[in-house]
Coordinates of C-alpha atoms in Angstrom, one line a residue:
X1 CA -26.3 -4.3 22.2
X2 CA -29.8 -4.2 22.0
X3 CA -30.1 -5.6 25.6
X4 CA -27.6 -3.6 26.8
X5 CA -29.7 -0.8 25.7
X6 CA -33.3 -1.6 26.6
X7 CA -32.0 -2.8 30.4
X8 CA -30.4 0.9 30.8
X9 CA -33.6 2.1 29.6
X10 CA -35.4 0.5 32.1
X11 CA -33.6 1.2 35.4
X12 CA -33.3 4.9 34.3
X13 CA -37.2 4.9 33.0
X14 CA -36.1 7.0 29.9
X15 CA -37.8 6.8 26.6
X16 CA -35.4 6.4 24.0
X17 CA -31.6 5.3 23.6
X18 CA -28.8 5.1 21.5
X19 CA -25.5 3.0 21.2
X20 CA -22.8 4.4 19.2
X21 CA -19.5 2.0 18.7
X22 CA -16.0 2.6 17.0
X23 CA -15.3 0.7 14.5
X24 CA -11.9 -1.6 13.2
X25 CA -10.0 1.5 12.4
X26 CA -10.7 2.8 15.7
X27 CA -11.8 6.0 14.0
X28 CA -15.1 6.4 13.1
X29 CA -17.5 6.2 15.5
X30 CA -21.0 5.0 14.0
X31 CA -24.6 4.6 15.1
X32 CA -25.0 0.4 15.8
X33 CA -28.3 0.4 17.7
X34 CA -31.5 3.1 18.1
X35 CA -34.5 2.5 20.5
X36 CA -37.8 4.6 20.7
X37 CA -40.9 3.4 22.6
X38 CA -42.7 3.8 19.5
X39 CA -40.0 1.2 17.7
X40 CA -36.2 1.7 16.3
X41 CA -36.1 4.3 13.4
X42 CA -33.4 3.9 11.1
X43 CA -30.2 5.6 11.2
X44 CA -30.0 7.3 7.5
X45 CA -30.0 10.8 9.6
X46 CA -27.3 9.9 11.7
X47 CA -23.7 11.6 10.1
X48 CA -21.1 9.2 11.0
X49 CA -17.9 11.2 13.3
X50 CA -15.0 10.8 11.8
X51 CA -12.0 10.8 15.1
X52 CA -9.5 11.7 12.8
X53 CA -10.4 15.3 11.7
X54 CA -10.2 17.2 14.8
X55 CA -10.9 20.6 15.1
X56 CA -13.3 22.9 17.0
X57 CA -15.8 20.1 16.2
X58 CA -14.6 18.2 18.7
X59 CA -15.7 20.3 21.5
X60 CA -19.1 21.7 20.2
X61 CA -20.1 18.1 19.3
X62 CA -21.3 16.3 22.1
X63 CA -20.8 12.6 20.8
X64 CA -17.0 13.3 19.9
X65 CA -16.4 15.0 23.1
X66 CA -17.6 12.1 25.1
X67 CA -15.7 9.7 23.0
X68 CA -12.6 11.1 22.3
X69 CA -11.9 13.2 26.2
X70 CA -14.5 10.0 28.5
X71 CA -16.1 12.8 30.2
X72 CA -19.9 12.3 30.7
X73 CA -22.2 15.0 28.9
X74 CA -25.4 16.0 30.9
X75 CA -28.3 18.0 29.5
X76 CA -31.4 18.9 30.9
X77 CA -32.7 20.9 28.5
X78 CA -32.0 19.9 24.9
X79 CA -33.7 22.9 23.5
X80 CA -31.7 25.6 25.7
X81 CA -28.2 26.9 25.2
X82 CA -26.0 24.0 26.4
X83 CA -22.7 24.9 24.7
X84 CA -22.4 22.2 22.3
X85 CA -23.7 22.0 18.6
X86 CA -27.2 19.3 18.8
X87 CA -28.2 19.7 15.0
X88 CA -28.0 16.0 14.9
X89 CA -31.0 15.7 18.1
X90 CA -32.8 18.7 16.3
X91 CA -32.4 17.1 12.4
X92 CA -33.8 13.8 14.6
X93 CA -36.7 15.4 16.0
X94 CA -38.1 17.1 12.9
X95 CA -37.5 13.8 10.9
X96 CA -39.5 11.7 13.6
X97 CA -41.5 13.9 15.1
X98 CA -40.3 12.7 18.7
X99 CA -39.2 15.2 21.3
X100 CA -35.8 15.2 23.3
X101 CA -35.9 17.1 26.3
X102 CA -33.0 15.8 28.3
X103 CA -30.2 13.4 27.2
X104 CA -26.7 11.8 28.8
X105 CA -23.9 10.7 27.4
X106 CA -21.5 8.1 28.7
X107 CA -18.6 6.8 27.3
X108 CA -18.3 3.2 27.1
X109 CA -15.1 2.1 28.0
X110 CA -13.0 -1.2 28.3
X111 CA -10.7 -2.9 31.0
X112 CA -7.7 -1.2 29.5
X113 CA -9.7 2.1 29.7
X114 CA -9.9 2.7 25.9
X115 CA -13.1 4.1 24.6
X116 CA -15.1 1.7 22.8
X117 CA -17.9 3.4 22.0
X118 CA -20.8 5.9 23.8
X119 CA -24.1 5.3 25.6
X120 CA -27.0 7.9 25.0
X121 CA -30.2 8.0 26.9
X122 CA -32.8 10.4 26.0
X123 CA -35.6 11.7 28.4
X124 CA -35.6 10.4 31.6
X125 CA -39.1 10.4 33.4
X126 CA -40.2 9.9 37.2
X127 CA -41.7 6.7 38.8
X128 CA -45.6 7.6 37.8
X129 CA -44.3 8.9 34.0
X130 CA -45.9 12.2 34.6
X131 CA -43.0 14.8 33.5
X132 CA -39.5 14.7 32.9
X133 CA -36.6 14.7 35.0
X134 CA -32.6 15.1 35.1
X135 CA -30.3 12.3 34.6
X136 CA -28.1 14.1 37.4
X137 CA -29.0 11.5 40.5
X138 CA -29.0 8.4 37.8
X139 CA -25.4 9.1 37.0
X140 CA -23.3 7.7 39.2
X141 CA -25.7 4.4 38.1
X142 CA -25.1 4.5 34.5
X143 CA -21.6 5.1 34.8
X144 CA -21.3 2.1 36.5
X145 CA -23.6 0.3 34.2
X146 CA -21.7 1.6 31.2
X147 CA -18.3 -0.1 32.2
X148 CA -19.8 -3.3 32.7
X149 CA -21.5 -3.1 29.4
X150 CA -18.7 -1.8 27.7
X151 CA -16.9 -5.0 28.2
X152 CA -19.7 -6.9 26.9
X153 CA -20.2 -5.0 24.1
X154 CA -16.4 -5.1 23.5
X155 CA -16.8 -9.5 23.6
X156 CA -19.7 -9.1 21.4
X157 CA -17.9 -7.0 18.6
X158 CA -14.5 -10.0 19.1
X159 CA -16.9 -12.5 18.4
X160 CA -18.6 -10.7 15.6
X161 CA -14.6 -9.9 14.1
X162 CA -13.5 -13.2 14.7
X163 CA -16.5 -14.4 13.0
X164 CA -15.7 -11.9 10.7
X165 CA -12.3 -13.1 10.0
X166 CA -13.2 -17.0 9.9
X167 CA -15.0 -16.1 6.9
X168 CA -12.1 -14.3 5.4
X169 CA -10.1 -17.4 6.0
X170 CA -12.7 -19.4 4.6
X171 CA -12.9 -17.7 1.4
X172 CA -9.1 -16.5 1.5
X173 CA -8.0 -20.8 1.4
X174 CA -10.2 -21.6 -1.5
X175 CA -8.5 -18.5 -3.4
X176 CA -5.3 -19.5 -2.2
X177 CA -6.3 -23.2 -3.1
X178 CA -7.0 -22.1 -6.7
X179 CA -3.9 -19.4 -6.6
X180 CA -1.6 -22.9 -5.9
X181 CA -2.9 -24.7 -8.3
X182 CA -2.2 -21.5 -11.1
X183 CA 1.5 -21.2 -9.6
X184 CA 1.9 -24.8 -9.8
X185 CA 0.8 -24.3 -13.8
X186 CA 3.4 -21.6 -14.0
X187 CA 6.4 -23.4 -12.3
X188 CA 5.5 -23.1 -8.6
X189 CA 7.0 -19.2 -9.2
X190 CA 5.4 -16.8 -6.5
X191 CA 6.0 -13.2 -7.4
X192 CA 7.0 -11.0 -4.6
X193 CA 7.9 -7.2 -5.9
X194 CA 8.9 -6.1 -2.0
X195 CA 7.2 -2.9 -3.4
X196 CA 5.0 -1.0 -1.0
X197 CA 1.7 -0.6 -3.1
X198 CA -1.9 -0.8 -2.9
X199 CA -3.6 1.7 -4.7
X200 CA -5.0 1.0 -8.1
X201 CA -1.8 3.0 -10.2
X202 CA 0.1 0.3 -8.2
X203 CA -1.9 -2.4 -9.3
X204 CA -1.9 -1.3 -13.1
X205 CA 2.0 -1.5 -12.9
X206 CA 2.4 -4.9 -11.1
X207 CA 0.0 -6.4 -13.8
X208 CA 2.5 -5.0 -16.8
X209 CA 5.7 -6.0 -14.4
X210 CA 4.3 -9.6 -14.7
X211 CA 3.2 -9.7 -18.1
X212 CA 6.9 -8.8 -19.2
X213 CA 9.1 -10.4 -16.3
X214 CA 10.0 -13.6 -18.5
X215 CA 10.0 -12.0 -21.8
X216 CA 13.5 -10.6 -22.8
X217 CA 11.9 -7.5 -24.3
X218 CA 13.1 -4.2 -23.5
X219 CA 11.1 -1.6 -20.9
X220 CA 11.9 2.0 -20.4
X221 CA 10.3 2.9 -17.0
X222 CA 9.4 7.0 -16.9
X223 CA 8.5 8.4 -14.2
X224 CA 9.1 11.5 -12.0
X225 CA 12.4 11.8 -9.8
X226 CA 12.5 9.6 -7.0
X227 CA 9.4 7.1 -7.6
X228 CA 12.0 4.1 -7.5
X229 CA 12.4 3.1 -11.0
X230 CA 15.6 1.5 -9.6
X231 CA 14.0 -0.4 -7.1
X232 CA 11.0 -1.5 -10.0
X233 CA 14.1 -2.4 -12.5
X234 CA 15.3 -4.7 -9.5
X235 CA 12.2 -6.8 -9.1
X236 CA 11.5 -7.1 -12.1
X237 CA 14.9 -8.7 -12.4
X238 CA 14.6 -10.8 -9.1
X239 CA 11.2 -12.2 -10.4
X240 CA 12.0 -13.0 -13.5
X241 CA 14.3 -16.4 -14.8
X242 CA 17.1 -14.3 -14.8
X243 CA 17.3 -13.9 -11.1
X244 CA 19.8 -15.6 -10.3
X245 CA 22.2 -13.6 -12.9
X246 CA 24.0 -10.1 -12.5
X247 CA 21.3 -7.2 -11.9
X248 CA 24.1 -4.2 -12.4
X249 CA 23.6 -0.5 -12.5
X250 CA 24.6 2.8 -14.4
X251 CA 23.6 6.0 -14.3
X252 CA 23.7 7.4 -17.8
X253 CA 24.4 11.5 -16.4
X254 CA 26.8 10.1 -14.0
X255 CA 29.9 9.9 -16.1
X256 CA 31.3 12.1 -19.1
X257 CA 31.0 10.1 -22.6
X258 CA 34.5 8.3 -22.9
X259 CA 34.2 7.2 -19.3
X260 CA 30.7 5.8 -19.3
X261 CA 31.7 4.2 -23.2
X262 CA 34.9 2.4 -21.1
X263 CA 32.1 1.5 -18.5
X264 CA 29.8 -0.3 -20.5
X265 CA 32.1 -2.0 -23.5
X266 CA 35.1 -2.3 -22.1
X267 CA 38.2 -1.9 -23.3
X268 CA 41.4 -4.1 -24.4
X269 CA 44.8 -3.8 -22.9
X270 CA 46.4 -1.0 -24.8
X271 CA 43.2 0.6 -26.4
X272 CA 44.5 4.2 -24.4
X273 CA 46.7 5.5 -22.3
X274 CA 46.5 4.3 -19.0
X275 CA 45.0 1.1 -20.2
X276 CA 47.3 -1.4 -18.7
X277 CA 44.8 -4.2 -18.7
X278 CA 41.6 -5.4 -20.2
X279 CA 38.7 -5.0 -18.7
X280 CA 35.2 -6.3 -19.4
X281 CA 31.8 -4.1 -20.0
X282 CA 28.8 -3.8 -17.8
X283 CA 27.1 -5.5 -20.6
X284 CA 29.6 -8.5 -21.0
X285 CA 29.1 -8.7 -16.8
X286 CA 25.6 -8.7 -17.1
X287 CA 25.3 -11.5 -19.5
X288 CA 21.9 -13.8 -18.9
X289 CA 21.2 -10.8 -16.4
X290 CA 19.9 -7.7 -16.5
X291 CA 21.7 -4.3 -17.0
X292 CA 19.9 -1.1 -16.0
X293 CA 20.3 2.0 -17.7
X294 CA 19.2 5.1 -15.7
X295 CA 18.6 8.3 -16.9
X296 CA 18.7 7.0 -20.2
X297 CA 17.8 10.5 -21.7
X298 CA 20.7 12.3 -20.3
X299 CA 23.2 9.8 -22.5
X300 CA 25.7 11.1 -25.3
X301 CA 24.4 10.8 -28.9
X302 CA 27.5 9.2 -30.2
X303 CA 27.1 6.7 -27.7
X304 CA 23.3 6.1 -28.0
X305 CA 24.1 4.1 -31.9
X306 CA 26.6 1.8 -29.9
X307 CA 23.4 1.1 -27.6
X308 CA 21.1 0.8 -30.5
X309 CA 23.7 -1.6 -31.8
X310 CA 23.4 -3.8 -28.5
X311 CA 19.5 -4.1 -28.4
X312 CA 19.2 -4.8 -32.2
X313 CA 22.7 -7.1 -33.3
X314 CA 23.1 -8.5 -29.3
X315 CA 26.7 -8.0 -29.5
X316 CA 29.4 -5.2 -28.0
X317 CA 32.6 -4.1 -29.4
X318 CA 35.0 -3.1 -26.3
X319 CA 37.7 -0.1 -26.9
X320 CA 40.8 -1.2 -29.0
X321 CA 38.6 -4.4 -30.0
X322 CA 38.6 -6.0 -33.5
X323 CA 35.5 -8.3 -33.0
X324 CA 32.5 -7.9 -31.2
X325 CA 31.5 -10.2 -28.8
X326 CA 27.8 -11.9 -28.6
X327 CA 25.6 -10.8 -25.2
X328 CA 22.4 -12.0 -23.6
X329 CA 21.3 -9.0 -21.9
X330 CA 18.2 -7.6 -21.1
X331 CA 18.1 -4.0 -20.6
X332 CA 15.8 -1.8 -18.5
X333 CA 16.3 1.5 -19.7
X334 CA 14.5 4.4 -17.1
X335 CA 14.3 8.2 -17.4
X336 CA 12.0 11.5 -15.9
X337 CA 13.2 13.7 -19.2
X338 CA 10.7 13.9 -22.2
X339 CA 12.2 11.8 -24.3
X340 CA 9.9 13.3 -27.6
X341 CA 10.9 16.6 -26.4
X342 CA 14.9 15.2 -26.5
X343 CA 14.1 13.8 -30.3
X344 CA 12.8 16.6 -31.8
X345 CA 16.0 19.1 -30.1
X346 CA 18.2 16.2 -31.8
X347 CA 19.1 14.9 -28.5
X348 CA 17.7 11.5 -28.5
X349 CA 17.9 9.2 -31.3
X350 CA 14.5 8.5 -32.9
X351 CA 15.4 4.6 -33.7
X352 CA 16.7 3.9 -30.2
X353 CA 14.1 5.5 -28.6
X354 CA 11.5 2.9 -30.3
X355 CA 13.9 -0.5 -29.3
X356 CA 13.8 0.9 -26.3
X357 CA 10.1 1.7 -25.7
X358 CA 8.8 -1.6 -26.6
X359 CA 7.1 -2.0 -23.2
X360 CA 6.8 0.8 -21.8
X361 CA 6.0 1.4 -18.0
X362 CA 5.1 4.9 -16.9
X363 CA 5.6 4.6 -12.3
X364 CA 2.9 7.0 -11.1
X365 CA 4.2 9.8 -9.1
X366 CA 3.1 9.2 -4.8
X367 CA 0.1 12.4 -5.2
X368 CA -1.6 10.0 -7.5
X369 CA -1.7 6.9 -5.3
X370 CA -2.6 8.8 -1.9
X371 CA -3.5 5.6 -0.2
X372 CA -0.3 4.6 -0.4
X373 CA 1.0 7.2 1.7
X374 CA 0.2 5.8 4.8
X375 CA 2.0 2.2 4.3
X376 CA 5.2 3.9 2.9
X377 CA 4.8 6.4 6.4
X378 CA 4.7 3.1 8.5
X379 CA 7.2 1.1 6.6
X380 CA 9.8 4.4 7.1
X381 CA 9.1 4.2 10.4
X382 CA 9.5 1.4 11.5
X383 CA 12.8 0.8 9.4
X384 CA 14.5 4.1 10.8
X385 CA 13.5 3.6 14.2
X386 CA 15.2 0.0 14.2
X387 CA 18.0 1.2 12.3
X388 CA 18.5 3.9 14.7
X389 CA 17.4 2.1 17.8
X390 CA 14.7 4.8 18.8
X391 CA 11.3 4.0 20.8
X392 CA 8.7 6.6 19.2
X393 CA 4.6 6.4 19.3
X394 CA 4.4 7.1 15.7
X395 CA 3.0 10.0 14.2
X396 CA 1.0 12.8 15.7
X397 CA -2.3 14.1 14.3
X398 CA -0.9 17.4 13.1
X399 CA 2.2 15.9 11.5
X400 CA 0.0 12.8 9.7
X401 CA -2.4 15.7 8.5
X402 CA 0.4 17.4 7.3
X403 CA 2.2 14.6 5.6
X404 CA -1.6 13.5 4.0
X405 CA -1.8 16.6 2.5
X406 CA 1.7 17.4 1.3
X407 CA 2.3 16.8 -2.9
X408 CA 5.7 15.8 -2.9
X409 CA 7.4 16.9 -5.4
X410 CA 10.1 14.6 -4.7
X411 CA 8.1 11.4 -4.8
X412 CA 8.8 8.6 -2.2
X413 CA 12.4 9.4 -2.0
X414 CA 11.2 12.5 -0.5
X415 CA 9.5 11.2 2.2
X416 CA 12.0 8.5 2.7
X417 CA 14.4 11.1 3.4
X418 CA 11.9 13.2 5.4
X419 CA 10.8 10.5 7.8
X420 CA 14.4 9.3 8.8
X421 CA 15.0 12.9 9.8
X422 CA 11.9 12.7 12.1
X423 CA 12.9 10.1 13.6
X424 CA 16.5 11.1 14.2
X425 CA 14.8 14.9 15.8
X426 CA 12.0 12.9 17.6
X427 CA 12.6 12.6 21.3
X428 CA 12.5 9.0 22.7
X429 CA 9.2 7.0 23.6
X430 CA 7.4 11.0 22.2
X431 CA 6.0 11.8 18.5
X432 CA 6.9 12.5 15.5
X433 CA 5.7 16.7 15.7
X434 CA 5.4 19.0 12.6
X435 CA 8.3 20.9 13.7
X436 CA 10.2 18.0 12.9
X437 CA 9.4 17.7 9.7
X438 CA 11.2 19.6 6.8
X439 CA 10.6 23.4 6.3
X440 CA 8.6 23.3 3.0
X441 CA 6.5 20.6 4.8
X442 CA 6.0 22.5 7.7
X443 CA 4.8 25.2 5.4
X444 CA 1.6 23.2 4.5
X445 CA 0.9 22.5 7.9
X446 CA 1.1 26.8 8.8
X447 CA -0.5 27.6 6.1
X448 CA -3.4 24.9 6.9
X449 CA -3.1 26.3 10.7
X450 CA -1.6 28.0 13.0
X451 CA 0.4 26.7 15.9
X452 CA -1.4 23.4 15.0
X453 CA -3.9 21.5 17.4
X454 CA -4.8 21.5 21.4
X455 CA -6.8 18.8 22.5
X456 CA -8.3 18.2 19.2
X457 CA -9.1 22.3 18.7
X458 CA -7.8 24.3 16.0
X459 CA -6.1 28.1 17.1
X460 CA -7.7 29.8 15.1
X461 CA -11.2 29.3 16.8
X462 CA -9.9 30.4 19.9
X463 CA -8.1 33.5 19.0
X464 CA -12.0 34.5 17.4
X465 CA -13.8 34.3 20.7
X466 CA -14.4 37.2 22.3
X467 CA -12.4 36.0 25.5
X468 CA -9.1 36.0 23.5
X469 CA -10.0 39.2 22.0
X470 CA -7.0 40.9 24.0
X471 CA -3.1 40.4 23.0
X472 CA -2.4 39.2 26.7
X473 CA -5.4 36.8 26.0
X474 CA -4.6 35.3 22.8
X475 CA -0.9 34.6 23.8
X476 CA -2.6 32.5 26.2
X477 CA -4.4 30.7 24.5
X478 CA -1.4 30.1 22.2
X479 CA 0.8 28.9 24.6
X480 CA -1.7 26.5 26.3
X481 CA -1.9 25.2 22.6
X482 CA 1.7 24.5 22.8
X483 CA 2.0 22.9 26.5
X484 CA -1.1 20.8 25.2
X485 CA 0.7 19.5 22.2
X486 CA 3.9 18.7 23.7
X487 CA 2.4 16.6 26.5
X488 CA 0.1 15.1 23.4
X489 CA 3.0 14.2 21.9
X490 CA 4.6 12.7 25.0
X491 CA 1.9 10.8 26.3
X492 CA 1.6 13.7 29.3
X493 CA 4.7 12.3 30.6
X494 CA 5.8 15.8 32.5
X495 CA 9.3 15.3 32.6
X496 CA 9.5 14.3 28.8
X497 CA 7.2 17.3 27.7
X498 CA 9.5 19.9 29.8
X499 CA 12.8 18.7 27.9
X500 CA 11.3 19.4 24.6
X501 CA 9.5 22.5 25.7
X502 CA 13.0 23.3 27.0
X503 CA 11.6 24.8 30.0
X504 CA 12.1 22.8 33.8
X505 CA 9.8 20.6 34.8
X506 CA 8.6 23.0 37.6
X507 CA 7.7 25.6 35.0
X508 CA 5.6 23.0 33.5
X509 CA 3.6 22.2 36.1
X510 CA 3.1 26.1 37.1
X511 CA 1.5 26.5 34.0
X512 CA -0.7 23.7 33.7
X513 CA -1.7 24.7 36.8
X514 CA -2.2 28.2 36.2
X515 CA -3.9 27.3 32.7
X516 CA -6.0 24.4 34.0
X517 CA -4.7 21.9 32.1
X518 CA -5.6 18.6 32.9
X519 CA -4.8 15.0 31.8
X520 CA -7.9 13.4 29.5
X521 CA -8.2 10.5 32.1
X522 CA -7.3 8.5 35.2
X523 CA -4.5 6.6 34.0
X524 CA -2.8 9.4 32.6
X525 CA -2.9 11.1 35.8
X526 CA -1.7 8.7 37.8
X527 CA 1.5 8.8 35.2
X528 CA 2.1 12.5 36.9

């Protein structure tokens, strides 16, 4: 990069330079290399731009306009009103005591045209370096310049990632070596939850999963409604050495009390009327397995002793029985109620409520583990577009902002159930849009905005200039904001954006004619 820089320093005789580059995420566009002719200062002034938080920043800043729209930015007078925001070239100044007079910035751009990063060259100077000039006749030059650098900068950053990633290996095959070497210690038994998971709630409850998996103590998960405590009963069943047992079910609210009783002891021929035959418990079924008791709060009192019975003697007693019969099961109890609330009503036993909260497992509702969000949004989506056959590009910016900021009071069932009815409302090969979304989720998103984005710039913005002070004016700018985000969200395919604008294509095109509105770049445009 460094040679990049210094030889499009020398053709265009400029004094300074700067090469800013995207990074992984493609996201965050960061400062890589800085030239002066009186040396390279450091970059602690520089404020990193963040891609993802678009808003009326992304017009008035210079470096995200190049980057995220690949139009060229030409000033020739830093210091007079330009139209975009250059605290960073004025913070730079002060700091350095250098000058800027005239900049240009190019985007740098691969084969596949997909911005990479930006090229900035400050203060270009004539052939005897006696005063200043425009960049205006060296453009066409750097342009050129800039897509032949962008694609070595763009091998440069592979190499430096693959580089990157042969030291991960490196060090990921000696932990692996040593993790081998622990399994084959423990059995050759490798763990795998099928939980989505990374933040450090997560972590704290796949440590205490593990510690108890082959114990045959009892755990009562707690939790919020819908943070899974089914789906954490079930591995820790499948990971334990009672896999390859029964893993059965009840739902403690879902029966009245003689029903659920029948359910769970069983019952001999004859015990009632209409009991024709014997039939075996959920406990006597679940013997060397697992049973799983859900919304253990919500259970009858009478019936609670015969469970305190089953966790302390190991043995049930089915309806019309004279003997009890001896059980191996363990028991995963779960609940969202206050279970000390329950005890001191007289709702819940006090005695069964300590055999059952030996261990203990409290699942953290999804607003505390926020980086999980993300996985569970691309794990939904990917299921429900398979399982409904539909071609979508994922999320747009609006609806992923929405989502990110959304509490969820329903936990990850919530936005299970909310993703698969995207999908099913999202038109093929467009995005998933806020309006697809559910209505208290779209409330975040209105109350955050209004109308939601166009071309990175919030509506709000707009309808406070003085040129959309008018009513006609403003429901301009609102409807460009739509057209905008529709094509957005369909990849400007015309034809696509029409159908869910519900207007004919022709319309369309009169409009984005009428309003200017153009595709960000080449390729698009040939897709018209």
């Amino acid at each position: 990069m460094s040679k990049v820089l210094l030889s499009a320093r020398n053709f265009t005789n400029c004094d300074a330079g700067r090469v800013y580059v995207l990074d992984v995420t493609k996201r965050k566009l960061q400062l890589r290399i800085s030239q002066w002719d009186d040396g390279e200062p450091n970059a602690a002034w520089y404020q990193v731009r963040d891609f993802g938080q678009v808003g009326a920043q992304t017009t008035n800043d210079p470096l995200m306009f190049c980057g995220m729209t690949g139009s060229v930015v030409l000033i020739d007078d830093v210091y007079s009103y330009n139209g975009f925001d250059l605290d960073y070239v004025y913070s730079h100044d002060q700091l350095y005591g250098t000058r800027t007079q005239s900049l240009i910035l190019v985007p740098l751009r691969d084969h596949d045209k997909q911005t990479i990063g930006v090229l900035e060259l400050i203060n270009a100077k004539d052939a005897y370096n006696r005063r200043y000039v425009s960049f205006k006749s060296l453009e066409a030059i750097i342009c050129a310049f800039a897509a032949q650098a962008a694609v070595c900068i763009n091998n440069a950053l592979l190499i430096e990632t693959n580089n990157h990633l042969i030291g991960l290996l490196n060090d990921t095959n000696q932990r692996l070596e040593k993790e081998n070497k622990l399994l084959k210690e423990r059995g050759s038994r490798k763990l795998d939850y099928n939980i989505i998971g990374q933040s450090d709630a997560m972590q704290q409850v796949f440590g205490l999963m593990e510690k108890a998996m082959d114990t045959g103590v009892s755990i009562l998960l707690t939790g919020e409604t819908g943070t899974g405590k089914e789906v954490f009963a079930r591995a820790i069943h499948e990971n334990s050495i009672r896999k390859a047992k029964q893993f059965i079910t009840q739902n403690c609210a879902a029966l009245p009390e003689q029903l659920l009783e029948s359910e769970l002891f069983g019952y001999k021929k004859g015990a009632f009327t209409g009991a024709v035959t014997e039939k075996k418990g959920l406990f006597e079924l679940a013997n060397c397995g697992t049973i799983f008791l859900d919304e253990i709060g919500d259970m009858p009192i009478n019936l609670q002793s015969k469970i305190l019975r089953v966790l302390q003697e190991g043995e049930v007693r089915p309806l019309g029985a004279t003997e009890s019969v001896k059980v191996d099961v363990r028991v995963i109890a779960a609940t969202h109620c206050n279970l000390h609330s329950k005890i001191q009503k007289g709702e819940f036993r006090e005695d069964l409520y300590f055999r059952l909260n030996v261990f203990p497992i409290a699942l953290p509702a999804l607003r505390e583990r926020n980086i999980d969000v993300k996985l569970l949004l691309d794990h939904f989506i990917r299921k429900y577009t398979k399982q409904y056959s539909k071609k979508i590009t994922g999320l747009s910016p609006a609806a992923l902002d929405v989502l990110l900021k959304y509490r969820f009071p329903g936990n990850v069932r919530e936005l299970q159930n909310a993703i698969e009815r995207a999908v099913l409302l999202c038109e093929h090969d467009g995005s998933i849009l806020v309006e697809h979304l559910p209505d208290a989720m779209q409330q975040v998103g209105a109350s955050a905005t209004m109308g939601g984005r166009t071309g990175g710039t919030r509506i709000t913005p707009l309808l406070n200039d003085d040129r959309f002070s008018s009513l006609k004016n403003a429901v301009n700018a609102y409807e460009i904001s739509v057209i905008e985000q529709h094509l957005q969200a369909n990849n400007w395919n015309q034809t696509r954006a029409a159908e869910t604008l519900q207007i004919p294509r022709r319309t369309l095109i009169d409009k984005m004619s009428r309003y200017n509105i153009k595709t960000p770049d080449k390729k698009s445009a040939q897709r018209r």
